[in-house]
CSV table of C-alpha atoms in Angstrom, one decimal:
chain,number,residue,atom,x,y,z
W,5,UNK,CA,63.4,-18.5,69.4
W,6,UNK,CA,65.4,-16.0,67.0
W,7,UNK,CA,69.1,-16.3,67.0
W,8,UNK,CA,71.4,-14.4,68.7
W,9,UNK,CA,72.3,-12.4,66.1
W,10,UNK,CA,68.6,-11.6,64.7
W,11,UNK,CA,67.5,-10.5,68.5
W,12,UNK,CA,70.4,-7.8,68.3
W,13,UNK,CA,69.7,-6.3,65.9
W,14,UNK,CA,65.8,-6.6,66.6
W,15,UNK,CA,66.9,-4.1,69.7
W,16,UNK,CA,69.3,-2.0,67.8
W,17,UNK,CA,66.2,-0.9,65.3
W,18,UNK,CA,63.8,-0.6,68.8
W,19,UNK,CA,66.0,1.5,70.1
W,20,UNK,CA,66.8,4.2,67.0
W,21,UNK,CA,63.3,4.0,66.4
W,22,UNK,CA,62.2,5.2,70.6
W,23,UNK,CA,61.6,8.8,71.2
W,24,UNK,CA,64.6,9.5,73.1
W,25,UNK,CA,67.0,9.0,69.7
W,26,UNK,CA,64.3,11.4,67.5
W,27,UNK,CA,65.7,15.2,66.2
W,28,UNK,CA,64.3,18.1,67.9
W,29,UNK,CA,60.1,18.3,67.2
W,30,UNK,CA,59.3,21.2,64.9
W,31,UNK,CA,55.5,21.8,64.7
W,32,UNK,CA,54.6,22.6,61.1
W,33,UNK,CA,50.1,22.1,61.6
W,34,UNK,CA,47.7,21.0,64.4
W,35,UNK,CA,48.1,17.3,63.7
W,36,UNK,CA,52.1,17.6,64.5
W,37,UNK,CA,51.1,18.4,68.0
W,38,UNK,CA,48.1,16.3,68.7
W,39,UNK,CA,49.8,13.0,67.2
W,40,UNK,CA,53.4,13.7,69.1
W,41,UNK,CA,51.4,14.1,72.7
W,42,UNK,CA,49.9,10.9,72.3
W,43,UNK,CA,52.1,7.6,73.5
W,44,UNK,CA,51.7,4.5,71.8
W,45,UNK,CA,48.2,3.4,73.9
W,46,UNK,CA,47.0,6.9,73.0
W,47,UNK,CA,47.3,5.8,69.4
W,48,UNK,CA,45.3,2.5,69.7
W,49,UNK,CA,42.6,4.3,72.0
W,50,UNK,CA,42.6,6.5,68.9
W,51,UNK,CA,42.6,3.7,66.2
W,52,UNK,CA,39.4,1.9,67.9
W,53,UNK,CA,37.2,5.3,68.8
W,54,UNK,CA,38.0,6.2,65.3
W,55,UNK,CA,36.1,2.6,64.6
W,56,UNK,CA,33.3,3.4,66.5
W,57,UNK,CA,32.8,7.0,64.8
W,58,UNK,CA,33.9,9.1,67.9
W,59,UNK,CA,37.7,10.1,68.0
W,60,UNK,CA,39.1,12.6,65.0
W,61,UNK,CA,35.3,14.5,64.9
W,62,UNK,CA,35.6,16.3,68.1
W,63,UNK,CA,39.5,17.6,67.2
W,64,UNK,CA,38.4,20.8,64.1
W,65,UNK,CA,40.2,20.8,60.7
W,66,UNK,CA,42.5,23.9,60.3
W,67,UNK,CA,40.3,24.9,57.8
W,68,UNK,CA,37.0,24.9,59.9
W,69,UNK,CA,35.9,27.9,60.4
W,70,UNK,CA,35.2,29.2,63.8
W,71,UNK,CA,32.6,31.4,64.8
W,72,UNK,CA,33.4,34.0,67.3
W,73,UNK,CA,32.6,33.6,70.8
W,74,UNK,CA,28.8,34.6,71.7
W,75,UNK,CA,28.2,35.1,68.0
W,76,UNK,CA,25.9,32.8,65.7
W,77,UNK,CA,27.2,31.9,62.3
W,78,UNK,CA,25.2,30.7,59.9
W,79,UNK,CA,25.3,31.1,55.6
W,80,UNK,CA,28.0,33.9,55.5
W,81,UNK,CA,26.0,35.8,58.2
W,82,UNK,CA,27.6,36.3,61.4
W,83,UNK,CA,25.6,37.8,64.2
W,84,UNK,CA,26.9,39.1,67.5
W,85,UNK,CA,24.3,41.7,68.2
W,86,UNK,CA,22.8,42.2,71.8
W,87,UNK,CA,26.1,40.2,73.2
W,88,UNK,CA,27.7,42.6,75.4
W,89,UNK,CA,30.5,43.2,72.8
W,90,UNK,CA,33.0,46.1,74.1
W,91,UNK,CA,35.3,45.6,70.6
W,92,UNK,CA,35.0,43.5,67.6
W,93,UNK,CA,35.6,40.2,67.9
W,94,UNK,CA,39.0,38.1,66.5
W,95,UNK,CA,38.4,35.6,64.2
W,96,UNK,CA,35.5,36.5,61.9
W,97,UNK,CA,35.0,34.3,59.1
W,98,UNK,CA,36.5,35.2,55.8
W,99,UNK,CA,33.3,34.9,53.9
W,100,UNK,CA,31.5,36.2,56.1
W,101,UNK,CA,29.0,38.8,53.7
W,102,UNK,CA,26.7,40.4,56.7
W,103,UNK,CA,28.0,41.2,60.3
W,104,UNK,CA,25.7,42.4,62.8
W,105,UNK,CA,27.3,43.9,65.8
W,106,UNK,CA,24.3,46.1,66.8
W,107,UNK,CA,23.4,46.6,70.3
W,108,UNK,CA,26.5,46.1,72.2
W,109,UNK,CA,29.5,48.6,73.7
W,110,UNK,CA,31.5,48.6,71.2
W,111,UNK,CA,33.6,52.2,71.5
W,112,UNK,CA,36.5,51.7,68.9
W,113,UNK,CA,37.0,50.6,65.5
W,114,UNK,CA,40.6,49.4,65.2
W,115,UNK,CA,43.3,49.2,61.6
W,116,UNK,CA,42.3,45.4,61.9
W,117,UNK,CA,39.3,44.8,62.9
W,118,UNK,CA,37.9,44.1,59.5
W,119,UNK,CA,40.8,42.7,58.1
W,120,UNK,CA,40.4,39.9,55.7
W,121,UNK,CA,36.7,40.0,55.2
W,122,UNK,CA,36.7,41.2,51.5
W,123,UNK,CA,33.5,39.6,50.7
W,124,UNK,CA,31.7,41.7,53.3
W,125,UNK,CA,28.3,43.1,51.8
W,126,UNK,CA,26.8,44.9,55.0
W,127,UNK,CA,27.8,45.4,58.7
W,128,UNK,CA,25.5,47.1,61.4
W,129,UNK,CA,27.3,49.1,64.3
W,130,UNK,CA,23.7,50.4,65.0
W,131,UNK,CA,23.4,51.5,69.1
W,132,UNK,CA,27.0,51.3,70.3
W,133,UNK,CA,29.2,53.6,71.9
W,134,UNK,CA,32.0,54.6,68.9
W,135,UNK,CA,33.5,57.3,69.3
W,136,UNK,CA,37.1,56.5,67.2
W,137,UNK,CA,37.3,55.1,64.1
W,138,UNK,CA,40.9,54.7,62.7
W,139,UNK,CA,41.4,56.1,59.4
W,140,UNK,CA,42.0,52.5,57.9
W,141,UNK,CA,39.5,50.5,59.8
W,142,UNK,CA,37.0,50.6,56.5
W,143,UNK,CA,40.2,50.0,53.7
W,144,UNK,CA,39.8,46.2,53.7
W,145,UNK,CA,36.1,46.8,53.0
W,146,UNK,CA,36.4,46.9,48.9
W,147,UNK,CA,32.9,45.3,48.5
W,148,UNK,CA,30.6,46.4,51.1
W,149,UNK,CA,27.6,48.2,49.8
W,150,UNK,CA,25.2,49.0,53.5
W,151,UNK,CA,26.7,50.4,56.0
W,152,UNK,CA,24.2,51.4,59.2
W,153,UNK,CA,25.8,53.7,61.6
W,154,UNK,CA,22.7,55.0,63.9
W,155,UNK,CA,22.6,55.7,67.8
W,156,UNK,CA,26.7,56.0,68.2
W,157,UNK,CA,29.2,59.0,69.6
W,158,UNK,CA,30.6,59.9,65.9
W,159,UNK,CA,31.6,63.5,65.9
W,160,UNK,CA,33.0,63.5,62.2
W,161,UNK,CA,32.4,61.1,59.2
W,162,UNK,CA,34.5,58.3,59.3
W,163,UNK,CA,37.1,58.2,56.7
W,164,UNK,CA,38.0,56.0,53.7
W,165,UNK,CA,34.5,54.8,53.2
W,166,UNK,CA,34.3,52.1,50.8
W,167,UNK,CA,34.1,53.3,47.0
W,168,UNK,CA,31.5,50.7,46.9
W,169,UNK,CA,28.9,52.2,49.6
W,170,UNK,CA,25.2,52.2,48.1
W,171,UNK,CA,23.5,53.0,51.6
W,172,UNK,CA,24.5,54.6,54.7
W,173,UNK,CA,22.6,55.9,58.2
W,174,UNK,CA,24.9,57.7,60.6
W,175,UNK,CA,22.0,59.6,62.2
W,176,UNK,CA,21.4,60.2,66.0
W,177,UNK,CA,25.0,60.8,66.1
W,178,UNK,CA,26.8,64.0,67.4
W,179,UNK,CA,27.9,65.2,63.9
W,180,UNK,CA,28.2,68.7,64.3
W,181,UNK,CA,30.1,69.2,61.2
W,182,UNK,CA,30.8,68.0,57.7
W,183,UNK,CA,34.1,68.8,56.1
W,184,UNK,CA,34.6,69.5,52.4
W,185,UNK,CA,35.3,66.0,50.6
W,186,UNK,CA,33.9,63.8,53.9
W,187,UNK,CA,31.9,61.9,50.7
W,188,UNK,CA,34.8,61.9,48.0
W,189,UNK,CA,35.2,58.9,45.7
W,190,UNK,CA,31.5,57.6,46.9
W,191,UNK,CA,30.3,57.7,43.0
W,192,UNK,CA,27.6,54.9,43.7
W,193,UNK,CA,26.1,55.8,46.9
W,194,UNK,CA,22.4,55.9,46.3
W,195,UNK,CA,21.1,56.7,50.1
W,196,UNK,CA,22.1,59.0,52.8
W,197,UNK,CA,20.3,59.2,56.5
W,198,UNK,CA,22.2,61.5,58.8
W,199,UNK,CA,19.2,62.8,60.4
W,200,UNK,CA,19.1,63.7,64.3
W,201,UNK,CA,23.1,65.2,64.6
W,202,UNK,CA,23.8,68.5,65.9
W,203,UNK,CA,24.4,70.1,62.3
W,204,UNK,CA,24.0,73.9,61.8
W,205,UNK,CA,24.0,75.3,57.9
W,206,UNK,CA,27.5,76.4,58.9
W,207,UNK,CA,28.6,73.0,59.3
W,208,UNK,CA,28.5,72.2,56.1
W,209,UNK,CA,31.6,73.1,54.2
W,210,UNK,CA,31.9,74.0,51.0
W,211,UNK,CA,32.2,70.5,48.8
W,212,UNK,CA,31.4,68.6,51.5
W,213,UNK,CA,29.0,66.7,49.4
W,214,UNK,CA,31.0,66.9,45.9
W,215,UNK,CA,30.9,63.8,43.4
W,216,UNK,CA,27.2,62.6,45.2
W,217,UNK,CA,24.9,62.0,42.8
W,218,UNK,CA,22.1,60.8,45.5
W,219,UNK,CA,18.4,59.1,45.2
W,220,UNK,CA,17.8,60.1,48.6
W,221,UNK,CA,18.8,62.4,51.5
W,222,UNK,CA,17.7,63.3,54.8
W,223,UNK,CA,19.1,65.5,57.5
W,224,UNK,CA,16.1,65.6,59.6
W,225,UNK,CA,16.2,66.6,63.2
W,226,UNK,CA,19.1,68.6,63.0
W,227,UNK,CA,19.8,72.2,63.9
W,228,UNK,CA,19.1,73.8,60.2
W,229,UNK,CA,17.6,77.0,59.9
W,230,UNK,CA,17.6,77.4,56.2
W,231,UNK,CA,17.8,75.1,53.0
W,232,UNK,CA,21.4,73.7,52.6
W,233,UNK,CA,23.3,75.4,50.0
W,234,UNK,CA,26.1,73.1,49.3
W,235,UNK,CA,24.1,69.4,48.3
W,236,UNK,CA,23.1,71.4,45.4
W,237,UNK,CA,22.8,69.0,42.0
W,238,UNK,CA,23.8,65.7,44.1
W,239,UNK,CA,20.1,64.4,44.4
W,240,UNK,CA,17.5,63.1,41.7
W,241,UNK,CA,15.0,61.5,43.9
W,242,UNK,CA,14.1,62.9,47.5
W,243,UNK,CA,15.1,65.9,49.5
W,244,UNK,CA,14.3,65.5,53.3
W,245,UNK,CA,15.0,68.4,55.7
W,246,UNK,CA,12.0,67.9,58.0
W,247,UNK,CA,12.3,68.1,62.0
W,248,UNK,CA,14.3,71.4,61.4
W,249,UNK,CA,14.5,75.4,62.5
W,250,UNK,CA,13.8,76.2,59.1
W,251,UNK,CA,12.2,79.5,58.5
W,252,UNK,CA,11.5,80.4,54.8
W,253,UNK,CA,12.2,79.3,51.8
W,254,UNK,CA,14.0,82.1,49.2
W,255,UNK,CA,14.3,82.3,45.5
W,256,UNK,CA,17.5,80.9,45.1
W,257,UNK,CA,17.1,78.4,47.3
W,258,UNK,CA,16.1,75.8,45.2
W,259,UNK,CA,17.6,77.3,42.5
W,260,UNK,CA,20.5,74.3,43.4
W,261,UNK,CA,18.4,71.7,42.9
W,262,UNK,CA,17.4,72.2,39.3
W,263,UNK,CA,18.2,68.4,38.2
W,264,UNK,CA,15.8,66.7,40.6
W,265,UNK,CA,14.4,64.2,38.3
W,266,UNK,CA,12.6,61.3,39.5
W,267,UNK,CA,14.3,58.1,39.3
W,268,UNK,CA,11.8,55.7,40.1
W,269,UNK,CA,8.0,57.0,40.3
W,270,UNK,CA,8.2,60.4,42.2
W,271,UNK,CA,10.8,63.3,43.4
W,272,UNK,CA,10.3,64.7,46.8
W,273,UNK,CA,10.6,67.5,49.0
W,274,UNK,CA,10.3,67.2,52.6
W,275,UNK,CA,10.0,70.4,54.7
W,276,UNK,CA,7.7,69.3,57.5
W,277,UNK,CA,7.8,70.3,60.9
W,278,UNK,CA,10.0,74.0,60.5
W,279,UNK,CA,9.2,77.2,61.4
W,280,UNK,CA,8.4,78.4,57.6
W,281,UNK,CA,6.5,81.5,57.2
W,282,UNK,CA,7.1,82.6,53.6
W,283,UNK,CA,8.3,80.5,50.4
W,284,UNK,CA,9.2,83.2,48.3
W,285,UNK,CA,7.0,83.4,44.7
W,286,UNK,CA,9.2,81.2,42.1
W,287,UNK,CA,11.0,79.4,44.4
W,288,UNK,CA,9.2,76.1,43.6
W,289,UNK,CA,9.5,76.3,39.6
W,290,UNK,CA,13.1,75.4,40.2
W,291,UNK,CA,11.5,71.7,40.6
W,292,UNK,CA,9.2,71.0,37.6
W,293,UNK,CA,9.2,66.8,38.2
W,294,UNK,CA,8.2,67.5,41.8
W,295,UNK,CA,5.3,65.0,42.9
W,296,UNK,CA,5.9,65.3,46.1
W,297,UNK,CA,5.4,68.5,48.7
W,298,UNK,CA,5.4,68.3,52.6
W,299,UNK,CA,5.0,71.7,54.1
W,300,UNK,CA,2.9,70.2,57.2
W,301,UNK,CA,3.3,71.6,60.6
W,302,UNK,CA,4.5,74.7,59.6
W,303,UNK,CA,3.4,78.7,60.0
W,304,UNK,CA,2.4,79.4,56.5
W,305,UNK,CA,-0.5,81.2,56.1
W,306,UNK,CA,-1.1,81.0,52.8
W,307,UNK,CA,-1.1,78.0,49.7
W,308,UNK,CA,2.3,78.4,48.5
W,309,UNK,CA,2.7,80.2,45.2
W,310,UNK,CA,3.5,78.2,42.0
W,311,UNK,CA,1.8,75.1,42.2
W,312,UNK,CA,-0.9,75.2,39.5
W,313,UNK,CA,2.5,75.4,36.9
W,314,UNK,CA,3.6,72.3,38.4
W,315,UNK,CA,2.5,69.8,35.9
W,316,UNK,CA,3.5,66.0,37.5
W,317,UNK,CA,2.9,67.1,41.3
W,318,UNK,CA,0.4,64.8,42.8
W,319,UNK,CA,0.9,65.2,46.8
W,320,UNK,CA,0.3,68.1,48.9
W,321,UNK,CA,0.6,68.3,52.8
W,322,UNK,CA,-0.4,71.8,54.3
W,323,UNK,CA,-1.7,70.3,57.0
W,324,UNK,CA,-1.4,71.7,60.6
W,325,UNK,CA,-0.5,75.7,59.5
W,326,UNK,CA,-2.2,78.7,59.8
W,327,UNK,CA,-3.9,79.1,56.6
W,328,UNK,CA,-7.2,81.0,56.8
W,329,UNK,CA,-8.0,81.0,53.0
W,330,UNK,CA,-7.9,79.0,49.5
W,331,UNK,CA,-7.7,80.7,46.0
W,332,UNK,CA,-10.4,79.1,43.1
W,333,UNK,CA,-6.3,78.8,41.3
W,334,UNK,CA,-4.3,77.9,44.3
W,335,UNK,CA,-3.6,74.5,43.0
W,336,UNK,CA,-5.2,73.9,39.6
W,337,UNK,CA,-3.9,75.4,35.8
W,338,UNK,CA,-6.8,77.6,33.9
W,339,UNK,CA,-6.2,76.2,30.8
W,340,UNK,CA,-7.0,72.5,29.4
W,341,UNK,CA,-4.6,69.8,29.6
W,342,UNK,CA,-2.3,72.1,31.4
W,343,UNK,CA,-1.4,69.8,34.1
W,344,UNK,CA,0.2,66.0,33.5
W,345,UNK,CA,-1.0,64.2,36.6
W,346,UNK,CA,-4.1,64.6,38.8
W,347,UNK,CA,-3.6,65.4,42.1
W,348,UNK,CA,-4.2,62.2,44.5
W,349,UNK,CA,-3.6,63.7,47.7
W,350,UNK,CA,-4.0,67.4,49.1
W,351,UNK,CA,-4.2,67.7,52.9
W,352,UNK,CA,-5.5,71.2,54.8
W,353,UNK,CA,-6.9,69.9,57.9
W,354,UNK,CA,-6.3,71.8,60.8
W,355,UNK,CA,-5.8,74.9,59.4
W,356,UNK,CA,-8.3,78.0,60.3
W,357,UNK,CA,-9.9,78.1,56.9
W,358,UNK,CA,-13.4,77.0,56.6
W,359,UNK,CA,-14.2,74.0,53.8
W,360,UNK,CA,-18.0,75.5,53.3
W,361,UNK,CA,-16.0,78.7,51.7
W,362,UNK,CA,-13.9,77.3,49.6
W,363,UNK,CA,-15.1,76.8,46.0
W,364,UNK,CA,-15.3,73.6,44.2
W,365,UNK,CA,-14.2,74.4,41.5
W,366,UNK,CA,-10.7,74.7,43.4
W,367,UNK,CA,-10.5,70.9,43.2
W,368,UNK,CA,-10.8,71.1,39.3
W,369,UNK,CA,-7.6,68.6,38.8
W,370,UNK,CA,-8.0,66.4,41.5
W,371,UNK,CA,-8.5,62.7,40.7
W,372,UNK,CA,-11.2,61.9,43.4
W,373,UNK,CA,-13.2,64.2,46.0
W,374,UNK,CA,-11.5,61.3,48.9
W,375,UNK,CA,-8.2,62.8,48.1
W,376,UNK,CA,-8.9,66.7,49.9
W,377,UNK,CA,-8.1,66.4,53.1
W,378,UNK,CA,-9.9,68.8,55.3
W,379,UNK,CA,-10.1,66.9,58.1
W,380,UNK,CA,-14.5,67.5,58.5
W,381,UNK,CA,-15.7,65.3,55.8
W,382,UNK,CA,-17.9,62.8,57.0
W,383,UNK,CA,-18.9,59.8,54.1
């Protein structure tokens, strides 16, 4: 038995000590809240699960980081695709570096919907329903280098792309018009597919692709009925305006594209699938480093003019047109050692020109007879 005096003040300390004597709670974390809901048996039935390895695991760390609902989250790659999405989701991890958000209904890009994810490398919107994209939705962005675009409502270019953009595909879009500086302070893209949009020659305006200085671009399937005139110098690899209305090809047209130098092995042009009739004579000495030439499925009815003086061109398509004849110097140099490269690959089938009159020596500067193309040689 303690004294009198010792069981007083044993009480007096019980009571300062019980919660109705405590200031005011003022939540500062997590743990503030879960440790003041639990009374003093809570605590013990915490103290012995925590014994047998099952208590504090199941309650997440502040600093855990959540995956968004319906998404899968694994190695900075956060995948919400096919999830039936109608805006980007809250709470995307910060180091997250690839978000795919493809296939949903998505119809708005928000000021904040990217916030915070400063390590992102590449984020597909591929097959949604976007319409809007607020002028600062990409801002936060500053690292992102892929952006893929396809199969959405866009009826302009979205603004303040990332200075850091390598690669974008916006086609099968409704683009119908591209205004002058849409690309501006994009020094280090490399790649551009805007293919399939509704874009006439007119809806290009003037500068609308200043400061490029592209490897690759394609605005296939679009509503072009001549070459562009204002990409002009932004390219060094491949041109591609195939799918197209386009009619002929003048002397100035290409004029514009006098720097197409191959940056890896070839340079291409792609004007498959028009409605070409003429390519005016000179019009292809513009490219000297061409190797690459697709004029298939088109009206001509002739072998284009110029390509014997093409020294590194290697690929042909003519194809599917209506040429009825083929020069002896349609394709090859007269003189010795005029031409760099061999051709490797000339294609004339289905054309109305019969292979029995066209001479062999034609051929001359073609690497192998397997490489002409006319669509009746048997082995």
């Amino acid at each position: 038995m303690l004294p009198h005096c010792s069981l007083l003040l044993f009480l007096c300390m019980v009571q300062l000590l019980s919660p109705s004597s405590a200031l005011p709670f003022e939540q500062k974390g997590f743990w503030d809240f879960a440790m003041d809901s639990m009374d003093s048996g809570g605590i013990m039935t915490m103290m012995r699960d925590e014994e047998e390895g099952s208590a504090v695991e199941e309650i997440p760390s502040p600093d855990t980081h959540m995956c968004p609902f319906g998404c899968h989250c694994q190695r900075s790659v956060v995948q919400c695709s096919s999830s039936g999405l109608t805006e980007v989701p809250k709470n995307i991890p910060r180091d997250t570096k690839f978000l795919d958000l493809q296939n949903n209904r998505i119809t708005e890009l928000k000021e904040d919907d990217f916030k915070g994810l400063t390590n992102l490398y590449g984020l597909s919107l591929r097959n949604n329903l976007i319409s809007k994209v607020h002028p600062r939705a990409f801002v936060p962005l500053k690292h992102m280098q892929k952006l893929y675009f396809s199969k959405n409502l866009l009826t302009t270019i979205p603004k303040n792309l990332p200075a850091s953009l390598v690669e974008m595909r916006i086609h099968e879009n409704r683009i119908k018009k591209v205004a002058a500086g849409a690309f501006s302070g994009l020094g280090t893209m490399n790649c551009i597919e805007m293919g399939a949009n509704p874009i006439h020659n007119s809806g290009f305006e003037p500068g609308a692709f200043k400061g490029l200085k592209l490897n690759y671009l394609r605005i296939s399937e679009a509503k072009l009925t001549g070459v562009p005139k204002d990409s002009q110098r932004v390219l060094h690899e491949s041109i591609i305006w195939d799918h197209n209305e386009i009619q002929a090809v003048e002397l100035g047209d290409l004029s514009r594209y006098s720097r197409l130098y191959p940056c890896l092995t070839f340079s291409r042009l792609g004007l498959g699938y028009n409605h070409i009739r003429n390519i005016e004579n000179g019009s292809l000495s513009y490219l000297p480093r061409l190797r690459e030439l697709h004029l298939d499925n088109n009206r001509l009815t002739r072998v284009p003019k110029g390509l014997p003086d093409m020294k590194y061109l290697q690929v042909v398509y003519l194809h599917s047109n209506n040429i009825n004849q083929v020069g002896v110097d349609d394709f090859c140099p007269r003189g010795f050692g005029m031409k760099r490269t061999f051709y490797n690959g000339i294609s004339l089938f289905a054309n109305p020109v019969n292979y029995w009159e066209v001479q062999p020596a034609t051929f001359r500067c073609v690497s192998d007879r397997l490489a002409i193309q006319f669509g009746n040689y048997k082995k």
